[in-house]
Amino acid sequence: RKLDYCHHCRAEIGAYAQVYQDTTPHNSTDIARAVSALVLGPTGNVQGSYKFYNLDTGRQIVSNQFTVLPMPWEVIHYVHSVADAQRMPANIIFTDVEGNIIDDDGPDVAPHAAPVEDHRSVDPVDSADGLYMGINNPPPVHVPTAETHPPDFPVHPAIAGIDALPDNNYFLPLVDDDNDGEGEEGRVGGADNMVGDEEVGNVNPHAGNDLVGNAAVGPPAEIDAVAPVVALQPPQHNYNIHPRQGRNYSHCYGDDEQVDEANFFQTARIPGVLYGANSVHVPEAFNTDLIAHHIMIIIATKVAAGETHIFLKQGLKEFGVKGEQAVYKELDVLHLQNVFTRQDPGCLTSNEKGKALESLMFLENKQTGAVKGRLVADGSKQRNYIEEGAAASPTVMTESVLITAAIVATEGRDVAVIDLPGAFLNAEMDEVVHMVLRGKLAELMVKVAPQIYRKYVTLGNKRELMLYMTLQKALYGCLRSALLFYLKLVADLEGQGFRLNPYDPCVANKLVTRAQMTLTFHLHDIKILHVDPLEVTQCIEWFKSIYGTDVRISRGTTHDYLGVMLSYSNKQVRISMADYVKKVINGFIEDIHGSASTPGAENLFQIRNEEARVKLNYEQAQCFHSTVAKLLFVTMRCRRDIQTAVASLATRVTEPDEDDWAKLRRVLKYLHGTAYLSLALDASNLTFMRWWVDASFAIHPDYKSHTGEVLLLGKGGVIGISRKQRLNTKSSTEAEVVGVDDASSQILWTNYFIKAQGYQISETLVYQDNQSAILLEKNGKQSSGKRTRHMNIQYFFITDRIKRGEMTMKYCPASEMIGDHFTKPFQGVLFRRFRTIIMNVDETVPDADLAWERELASAMPQECVGDNIALVSVTRLVVPFIIGLHSGEG
């Protein structure tokens, strides 16, 4: 790509700029025409777009329209305050790929030299106890040369003050192991004080924070002797780094602008802003309203990020002592549960060592302030010898969750949701799987049980500690762990008399006190349904007896299950994903404000000619793809109102353009304005299965048609599908037949599943608005004319099912076709009418009451109470039709 200085070199990284994102002219003075941001660097596209850090939201944005301005003092000190809150170093430190500091100002030094000092005031840290036990002097240090590698982890753990840890007198002479049987003969100790093949000369006794140096640890005869703990001294710098000058920002202000820096750092507390370890102090010189918004957004983002898992190395830097305690606790629990047993590396072949899974430790900062460690195996190597599909574990289908939720809500069953922590570890491995712990993990594993593990510690070719294990239990991360747990769970349930639904192997039923108990399970998340709460309690106690007492239990009427909120009341279940919708909007690379009346405009299915299209850059295209995938997750569970728009965007993820970007923004604006809209379901008319199936002919740019289908078991769309047809059709009649054929598998599966649950279905009604299509479906080829004789016999599969009595085709006028909502981007009153029926919400509730700002607790009671749906304003459209359906008339 040709570079243009005027386009690609317009701003330096870290510069302050005003970024213009909304180029649409408008007269509103309430809408900002530009946002304050810091330059992160160019994107590299032809348009010369840059990435920016939005100071209003803390998120990254992309734009090619901006103006670089002098850096304000407010922004400078705001950045410094954030850096202080995150404990960032005062100076820039350059490292190589292995984390070793690169000093381009001083003389050549060992690549593992200590990092530059942070001259800002910090709390002193007590010196940690040394790892070397049974010695009277600090060990010498191995100085790496060109033929050796520096260690990948520090010499001793920063665990000052951890009294709960056991005595760390555990190291014995180590056996070198390079993971392929061809390494050096390196050894620790020995009369010669040899390090591999190199002799250790005069070394700095205070630089003893390098464990993996094959350094001598005393005479071999005294290795096992118990000796006092020797605390290593703080590392001393054996090189010089010239302190870098701080940036002078005086050029940002004129001669008349005098900044009182002494008063500038006086901070004010802002109501509603969190303070503490993650607090950011706000200078008074800030606009308090603006900075309050800045900081609340940033802190909320940091708190949310604190709940995510981070790798061990980063976690130990961030959490320090608490992080190391969490790792030790996790390893100790796994040891006590016999998850693995030590493996003698001398008994493993080179091939077995190569197949050994890597171990990964993640740390998570809980909202309570506690740090949780989680050890998992990297099962990627298993893909080389485990066939695709051989390790797949069944999970409950979304349709099963929704159908059972609607049924049990109508029946008034008691509901409980339980989570079995460490569930996989209850399953035994049925094959030999080796795993290797490296560096810090191996070190802490030895501390858990030194008498068991210490003599099996080896050194790898990078001079790092290695400890091989043989897995006894199904550790998270192994490809077959989920399947092994599923097989155990099913065996346990069948042993208690449960029987699996043959059409969903993750739904189990059993008669308990003459009433059905139903379990739906997605791995270790299990929902228990029974009319008697005491029976539910007894079932929970049984799970505790098998899988441990540390079971997380949710009782009551509201539950968080598989990412959705289920609220049971008035013989209905209300399904909401407001929190997830907010996360999707927050994760978008552009700010979303305001609302849209509908999720899709009338031009939803239209695209420009190829020469007129402006494709998105790589970053925007990735964001587009990711966001659409997240919205698909939402639509399949509760947001039927956006299903058509998202289905259309899903066909554009391979080559999205700016028009597609605008359509996606409209969907997000609609969600922003209806974040708390929820789906209400019941199964008050279960004996009649009612489907509406429709097709829009040649609506896509490639002239393929679009199918829409929806199922009502009473009120609310239990199942809704909107999809592009896979082939071109020659007429609307043919498109309707293909649409019913597409829907037939879902219709039949639903019938079979509900019957397997023990319910009798008197009739399955399929409504269509095309008489010719109904004749073809009923009579097959006998009703084919000149325009339909070419149709493949496979599309008359439905004819056979009609003759068997598995479904009945019914005609309904186009104005009453509910399935039309899933094939066309309706607007205005028509959209709201169909949304009222499909989502089962009160049409009189304004969207403003469902917007982002409304609390979930006040948004939940929006249901239609009683047997009569509040459809006063839709009388002309669907009331006669709905009354006929509820009375069982076709």
XYZ file of C-alpha atoms in Angstrom, residues 246-717:
472
model
C 10.002 14.130 31.955
C 8.132 15.884 29.192
C 7.825 19.655 29.464
C 4.328 20.845 28.662
C 4.984 24.559 29.040
C 4.613 24.974 25.289
C 0.947 24.084 25.629
C 0.130 27.414 27.265
C 0.636 31.043 26.439
C 2.602 33.532 28.482
C -0.531 34.653 30.288
C -1.499 31.158 31.386
C -0.014 30.418 34.773
C -0.814 27.060 36.307
C -0.529 26.679 40.068
C 0.666 23.093 40.147
C 0.717 22.990 43.947
C -3.012 23.652 44.069
C -3.682 21.693 40.931
C -3.164 18.361 42.684
C -5.664 19.099 45.438
C -8.322 16.504 44.835
C -12.029 16.537 45.309
C -14.302 13.580 45.913
C -17.080 13.159 43.409
C -20.363 11.615 44.599
C -21.049 8.235 43.060
C -17.411 7.508 42.176
C -15.660 4.527 43.715
C -12.559 5.226 45.773
C -9.962 2.910 47.176
C -7.320 0.723 45.548
C -8.609 1.498 42.077
C -9.580 5.105 42.727
C -8.507 7.951 40.490
C -7.947 11.329 42.157
C -9.545 14.174 40.297
C -7.852 17.579 40.149
C -10.130 20.506 40.980
C -9.136 22.208 37.751
C -11.260 19.670 35.892
C -14.776 20.345 34.802
C -16.332 18.249 37.570
C -19.395 17.200 35.585
C -17.299 16.029 32.663
C -14.632 14.287 34.707
C -17.258 12.572 36.864
C -18.581 11.011 33.681
C -15.029 10.118 32.567
C -14.070 8.440 35.807
C -17.301 6.547 36.394
C -17.028 5.018 32.939
C -13.347 4.128 33.405
C -13.818 2.676 36.868
C -16.808 0.644 35.713
C -14.686 -0.680 32.878
C -11.844 -1.561 35.263
C -14.184 -3.302 37.676
C -15.639 -5.302 34.816
C -12.143 -6.123 33.580
C -11.201 -7.189 37.085
C -13.682 -10.035 36.799
C -11.895 -11.478 33.796
C -9.160 -14.061 33.979
C -5.551 -12.982 33.493
C -2.461 -15.104 33.053
C -0.200 -16.048 35.935
C 2.727 -13.745 35.160
C 0.554 -10.662 34.821
C -1.579 -11.721 37.767
C 1.381 -12.038 40.122
C 2.531 -8.565 39.133
C -0.934 -7.140 39.701
C -2.012 -9.018 42.828
C 1.361 -9.733 44.450
C 1.063 -11.732 47.663
C -2.655 -12.318 47.257
C -2.062 -13.702 43.798
C 0.563 -16.145 44.983
C -1.646 -17.259 47.842
C -4.467 -17.903 45.365
C -2.196 -20.017 43.152
C -0.965 -22.012 46.137
C -4.524 -22.599 47.340
C -5.662 -23.822 43.920
C -2.741 -26.237 43.624
C -3.308 -27.479 47.165
C -6.994 -28.199 46.451
C -6.114 -30.104 43.282
C -3.497 -32.068 45.174
C -5.963 -33.049 47.916
C -8.532 -34.081 45.289
C -5.977 -36.367 43.604
C -6.470 -34.595 40.299
C -2.969 -35.616 39.241
C -0.053 -37.684 40.437
C 3.673 -37.042 40.002
C 5.379 -38.570 37.026
C 9.005 -39.628 36.885
C 10.421 -37.852 33.804
C 12.954 -40.642 33.365
C 10.098 -43.032 32.566
C 8.734 -40.862 29.758
C 9.827 -41.173 26.162
C 10.592 -38.138 24.029
C 7.250 -38.608 22.265
C 5.369 -38.694 25.557
C 7.116 -35.545 26.721
C 6.235 -33.854 23.476
C 2.572 -34.793 23.908
C 2.454 -33.584 27.517
C -0.086 -30.783 27.871
C 1.040 -27.385 29.028
C -0.507 -26.064 32.234
C -2.080 -22.618 32.416
C -2.884 -20.751 35.613
C -5.356 -17.888 35.529
C -6.058 -15.390 38.280
C -9.358 -13.619 38.759
C -10.121 -10.659 40.987
C -13.550 -11.149 42.507
C -15.848 -8.257 43.352
C -15.365 -9.161 47.011
C -11.659 -8.360 46.671
C -10.582 -11.992 46.869
C -8.268 -13.427 44.221
C -9.171 -16.807 42.743
C -6.744 -19.098 40.926
C -7.801 -21.546 38.243
C -5.480 -24.194 36.782
C -6.387 -25.548 33.366
C -4.656 -27.697 30.800
C -3.873 -26.505 27.302
C -5.545 -29.284 25.344
C -4.557 -27.989 21.916
C -2.010 -30.795 21.477
C -4.795 -33.347 21.819
C -6.329 -32.161 18.572
C -3.512 -33.963 16.784
C -4.698 -37.397 17.872
C -8.339 -37.019 18.990
C -10.764 -37.103 16.092
C -13.056 -34.153 15.542
C -16.360 -34.805 17.282
C -14.979 -37.563 19.483
C -14.609 -35.137 22.386
C -17.852 -33.200 21.959
C -20.155 -33.071 24.949
C -23.927 -32.537 24.548
C -25.380 -29.357 25.998
C -29.012 -28.479 26.492
C -30.669 -26.901 23.460
C -31.915 -23.346 23.723
C -35.332 -24.444 22.484
C -35.536 -27.032 25.267
C -34.774 -24.396 27.903
C -37.478 -22.063 26.570
C -40.131 -24.753 26.097
C -39.631 -26.273 29.551
C -39.537 -22.798 31.106
C -42.898 -21.895 29.542
C -44.483 -25.203 30.573
C -43.319 -25.182 34.193
C -44.289 -21.523 34.562
C -47.823 -22.359 33.493
C -47.894 -25.370 35.832
C -46.528 -23.315 38.720
C -43.547 -25.578 39.484
C -40.817 -24.639 41.919
C -37.525 -23.810 40.217
C -33.952 -24.055 41.452
C -30.683 -23.505 39.593
C -27.473 -25.046 40.896
C -23.867 -24.791 39.797
C -21.459 -27.599 40.588
C -18.041 -25.957 41.114
C -15.130 -28.067 39.969
C -17.608 -30.441 38.352
C -15.190 -31.862 35.804
C -12.857 -32.980 38.575
C -15.471 -35.526 39.672
C -14.901 -37.490 36.461
C -12.048 -39.957 36.110
C -9.728 -39.816 33.108
C -10.139 -42.865 30.861
C -6.823 -42.416 29.066
C -3.228 -41.606 29.962
C -2.672 -37.856 29.757
C 0.523 -36.157 30.928
C 0.795 -32.505 31.859
C 3.837 -30.381 32.636
C 4.070 -27.532 35.149
C 6.765 -24.985 34.432
C 8.540 -22.250 36.314
C 6.542 -20.684 39.093
C 3.832 -23.320 38.921
C 6.327 -26.141 39.430
C 7.918 -24.210 42.262
C 4.641 -23.723 44.125
C 3.517 -27.279 43.409
C 6.587 -28.544 45.220
C 5.740 -26.302 48.163
C 2.334 -27.983 48.431
C 3.849 -31.411 49.118
C 7.668 -31.327 48.994
C 8.032 -34.937 50.124
C 6.055 -36.071 47.064
C 7.103 -33.746 44.253
C 10.590 -32.382 44.940
C 12.642 -35.279 43.563
C 10.716 -35.179 40.262
C 11.604 -31.566 39.466
C 13.760 -31.214 36.358
C 15.287 -28.404 34.339
C 14.262 -27.666 30.774
C 16.377 -26.416 27.930
C 15.580 -22.831 28.962
C 16.844 -23.611 32.445
C 13.334 -23.454 33.876
C 11.795 -25.743 36.452
C 9.630 -28.521 35.049
C 7.386 -30.988 36.844
C 5.569 -33.708 34.921
C 2.182 -34.965 36.115
C -0.199 -37.738 35.098
C -3.815 -36.584 35.190
C -6.184 -38.721 37.238
C -9.260 -36.489 36.884
C -10.816 -34.587 34.009
C -9.027 -31.269 34.420
C -10.511 -28.235 32.682
C -8.931 -27.651 29.293
C -8.547 -31.289 28.253
C -10.582 -31.921 25.134
C -12.560 -34.802 26.606
C -13.120 -33.394 30.100
C -16.624 -32.099 29.353
C -17.646 -35.386 27.757
C -16.282 -37.416 30.673
C -18.236 -35.296 33.141
C -21.392 -35.589 31.041
C -21.108 -39.389 30.981
C -20.672 -39.474 34.760
C -23.601 -37.126 35.339
C -25.892 -39.174 33.088
C -24.852 -42.397 34.802
C -25.574 -40.871 38.209
C -28.983 -39.579 37.094
C -30.006 -42.850 35.490
C -28.986 -44.603 38.677
C -31.590 -42.462 40.464
C -34.338 -43.344 37.997
C -34.132 -40.377 35.651
C -34.679 -40.969 31.952
C -33.236 -38.762 29.221
C -35.442 -37.163 26.609
C -34.381 -38.909 23.363
C -34.662 -35.610 21.462
C -32.417 -33.697 23.868
C -29.941 -35.774 25.876
C -29.503 -32.913 28.359
C -33.103 -33.026 29.581
C -33.952 -35.702 32.157
C -37.309 -36.582 33.734
C -38.498 -38.663 36.644
C -41.827 -39.161 38.407
C -41.509 -38.052 42.031
C -44.592 -38.248 44.271
C -46.799 -38.641 41.170
C -45.453 -35.456 39.607
C -42.780 -34.947 37.017
C -39.367 -33.675 38.020
C -37.407 -32.218 35.116
C -33.694 -31.433 34.970
C -32.036 -29.435 32.214
C -28.256 -29.283 32.339
C -25.561 -27.444 30.452
C -22.400 -29.071 31.755
C -22.404 -28.168 35.468
C -25.279 -25.624 35.363
C -28.410 -27.546 36.272
C -32.015 -26.361 36.519
C -34.378 -28.430 38.700
C -38.150 -28.200 38.153
C -40.852 -29.784 40.339
C -44.175 -28.722 41.777
C -43.094 -29.540 45.357
C -40.286 -27.354 46.772
C -39.371 -30.083 49.282
C -38.624 -32.489 46.457
C -36.437 -29.856 44.815
C -34.552 -29.459 48.089
C -34.026 -33.223 48.376
C -32.685 -33.322 44.826
C -30.212 -30.565 45.674
C -29.057 -32.499 48.731
C -28.483 -35.548 46.548
C -26.264 -33.496 44.235
C -24.319 -32.280 47.271
C -23.739 -35.852 48.408
C -22.245 -36.763 45.026
C -20.443 -33.606 43.909
C -19.557 -31.900 47.184
C -21.249 -29.450 49.482
C -19.778 -26.368 47.818
C -22.749 -26.105 45.451
C -23.995 -22.680 44.425
C -27.781 -22.625 44.694
C -30.400 -20.187 43.371
C -33.929 -20.491 44.778
C -36.927 -18.253 44.333
C -38.648 -16.774 41.304
C -35.704 -15.117 39.518
C -32.678 -16.996 38.228
C -29.634 -16.334 36.084
C -29.350 -19.414 33.886
C -27.010 -19.735 30.900
C -26.690 -16.007 30.427
C -30.402 -15.133 30.629
C -32.541 -13.895 33.493
C -35.612 -16.055 34.098
C -38.355 -14.487 36.238
C -41.386 -16.638 37.090
C -44.671 -15.006 38.111
C -48.377 -15.135 37.272
C -47.954 -18.429 35.397
C -45.517 -16.793 33.001
C -41.763 -16.734 32.649
C -40.151 -13.463 31.636
C -36.801 -13.742 29.867
C -34.395 -10.803 29.818
C -30.786 -10.193 28.760
C -30.505 -6.511 29.647
C -27.031 -6.813 31.162
C -25.686 -8.683 28.148
C -27.234 -6.141 25.785
C -25.438 -3.386 27.685
C -22.141 -5.256 27.380
C -22.634 -5.562 23.619
C -23.274 -1.836 23.294
C -20.346 -0.960 25.578
C -18.061 -3.247 23.578
C -18.815 -1.483 20.306
C -15.950 0.688 19.107
C -18.213 3.702 18.639
C -20.414 5.419 21.176
C -24.104 4.571 20.968
C -26.569 7.137 22.266
C -30.259 7.809 21.808
C -32.686 5.321 20.354
C -34.319 4.185 17.117
C -38.004 3.454 16.645
C -37.322 0.124 14.899
C -34.240 -2.087 14.591
C -34.181 -1.971 10.798
C -35.056 0.679 8.225
C -36.998 -0.068 5.055
C -33.727 -0.452 3.129
C -32.518 -3.254 5.433
C -32.065 -5.793 2.625
C -30.759 -3.317 0.031
C -27.066 -2.829 -0.815
C -25.264 -0.583 -3.257
C -23.599 -1.649 -6.454
C -20.082 -2.977 -6.065
C -18.435 0.146 -7.473
C -20.396 2.394 -5.100
C -19.723 0.417 -1.937
C -17.147 1.594 0.611
C -15.910 -1.415 2.524
C -15.015 -1.218 6.186
C -11.417 -1.298 7.326
C -10.101 -4.398 9.060
C -10.783 -3.209 12.600
C -14.338 -2.152 11.840
C -15.010 -5.371 9.928
C -13.843 -7.449 12.880
C -16.017 -5.416 15.233
C -18.969 -5.788 12.861
C -18.570 -9.564 12.729
C -18.163 -9.902 16.482
C -21.117 -7.668 17.315
C -23.463 -9.432 14.905
C -22.482 -12.793 16.409
C -23.284 -11.484 19.894
C -26.641 -10.170 18.707
C -27.449 -13.577 17.204
C -26.888 -15.028 20.672
C -29.439 -12.559 22.061
C -32.054 -13.071 19.352
C -32.132 -16.842 19.772
C -33.016 -16.440 23.450
C -35.278 -13.468 23.993
C -35.046 -10.533 21.583
C -37.317 -11.705 18.781
C -37.988 -8.076 17.868
C -34.504 -7.607 16.338
C -34.262 -11.038 14.728
C -34.977 -9.939 11.146
C -32.445 -7.113 11.224
C -29.738 -9.299 12.758
C -30.428 -12.144 10.302
C -29.943 -9.707 7.429
C -26.686 -8.366 8.888
C -25.460 -11.933 9.407
C -25.380 -12.353 5.638
C -22.995 -9.384 5.358
C -20.222 -10.353 7.783
C -17.775 -11.462 5.088
C -17.572 -8.086 3.290
C -19.380 -5.405 5.291
C -19.512 -1.863 3.999
C -20.370 1.500 5.484
C -24.082 1.000 4.843
C -23.976 -2.243 6.836
C -22.169 -0.361 9.593
C -24.972 2.204 9.697
C -27.568 -0.587 9.842
C -25.751 -2.196 12.748
C -25.605 1.120 14.559
C -29.369 1.436 14.132
C -29.909 -1.975 15.741
C -27.702 -0.962 18.661
C -29.520 2.356 19.037
C -32.832 0.494 19.116
C -31.428 -1.832 21.790
C -30.118 1.170 23.704
C -33.654 2.543 23.794
C -35.266 -0.813 24.713
C -32.552 -2.471 26.800
C -35.038 -3.808 29.333
C -37.578 -5.185 26.885
C -38.137 -8.840 27.752
C -39.902 -11.883 26.327
C -42.859 -13.290 28.315
C -43.874 -16.915 27.683
C -46.542 -19.301 28.833
C -47.900 -22.633 27.603
C -51.587 -22.083 28.339
C -52.660 -23.722 25.059
C -50.197 -26.600 24.871
C -52.570 -29.052 23.152
C -52.452 -26.960 19.972
C -49.034 -26.301 18.456
C -49.369 -23.140 16.384
C -46.732 -22.149 13.866
C -46.709 -19.204 11.483
C -44.406 -19.687 8.484
C -43.857 -17.064 5.812
C -41.366 -16.227 3.071
C -40.421 -12.969 1.359
C -39.674 -13.637 -2.298
C -36.299 -12.556 -3.781
C -35.692 -9.953 -1.067
C -31.911 -10.420 -0.885
C -29.488 -8.755 -3.336
C -28.725 -12.151 -4.901
C -32.501 -12.620 -5.330
C -32.776 -15.367 -2.764
C -35.832 -15.381 -0.519
C -36.089 -15.124 3.243
C -37.949 -17.480 5.608
C -39.579 -16.531 8.904
C -41.251 -18.813 11.420
C -42.563 -18.495 14.954
C -44.164 -20.867 17.495
C -46.745 -19.868 20.101
C -47.651 -22.353 22.847
C -49.893 -19.762 24.453
C -48.514 -16.248 24.582
C -45.150 -15.104 23.331
C -42.920 -16.548 20.640
